[in-house]
Amino acid sequence: MTTWIHCNSCYRNYSRDYQFYMLNCSHILCHGCLQSQVIAKRNECKWCKRPVRYRKICKEIFIEN
């Protein structure tokens, strides 16, 4: 499994069992950290301060050999 994708906040490695999101600024957050950011009503990325928009990373993005 590819391990270069990880949450930029808690450093959790990507797995198909847990949802990850890519922000429009290319930072990546796991579901828990994204929820924390949304609950805290932060409308900007905590690293680059750009306004936050996000998309789910598709679980089928990686093909295992």
XYZ file of C-alpha atoms in Angstrom:
65
model
C 0.000 0.000 0.000
C 1.205 3.478 -0.797
C 2.307 5.350 2.326
C 3.266 8.704 0.832
C -0.296 9.928 1.344
C -0.927 10.885 4.933
C -2.894 13.414 6.965
C -0.950 16.665 7.206
C -2.347 17.229 10.688
C -2.112 13.905 12.593
C 0.168 12.058 10.100
C -2.178 9.069 9.831
C -1.190 6.984 6.791
C -3.674 6.477 3.984
C -5.794 3.329 4.120
C -8.923 2.255 2.272
C -10.652 1.818 5.615
C -10.563 5.523 6.456
C -11.661 8.522 4.378
C -9.135 11.171 3.339
C -9.691 14.561 1.714
C -7.558 16.810 -0.472
C -7.922 20.513 0.134
C -7.874 22.937 -2.777
C -4.386 24.006 -1.617
C -3.203 20.348 -1.971
C -2.904 19.645 1.743
C -4.458 16.332 2.824
C -6.577 15.681 5.916
C -8.112 12.518 7.297
C -11.817 12.503 8.128
C -11.257 13.162 11.837
C -8.981 16.148 11.311
C -11.245 17.606 8.626
C -14.202 17.291 11.001
C -12.186 19.045 13.732
C -11.369 21.872 11.354
C -14.992 22.202 10.205
C -16.322 22.036 13.781
C -13.841 24.736 14.813
C -15.304 26.807 11.944
C -11.920 27.470 10.440
C -12.535 28.583 6.902
C -8.863 28.604 6.026
C -6.106 26.028 5.819
C -4.101 26.041 9.027
C -0.827 25.702 7.084
C -1.142 28.083 4.137
C -4.152 30.198 5.239
C -5.996 29.761 1.932
C -9.805 29.451 1.996
C -10.781 25.796 2.469
C -12.589 23.688 -0.095
C -12.081 19.941 -0.240
C -12.803 16.716 -2.123
C -12.743 13.087 -1.062
C -9.770 11.062 -2.220
C -11.237 8.128 -4.110
C -10.577 4.805 -2.385
C -9.904 3.182 -5.770
C -7.124 5.609 -6.645
C -4.449 3.005 -5.914
C -4.180 -0.318 -7.677
C -2.494 -3.064 -5.709
C -0.302 -5.499 -7.622
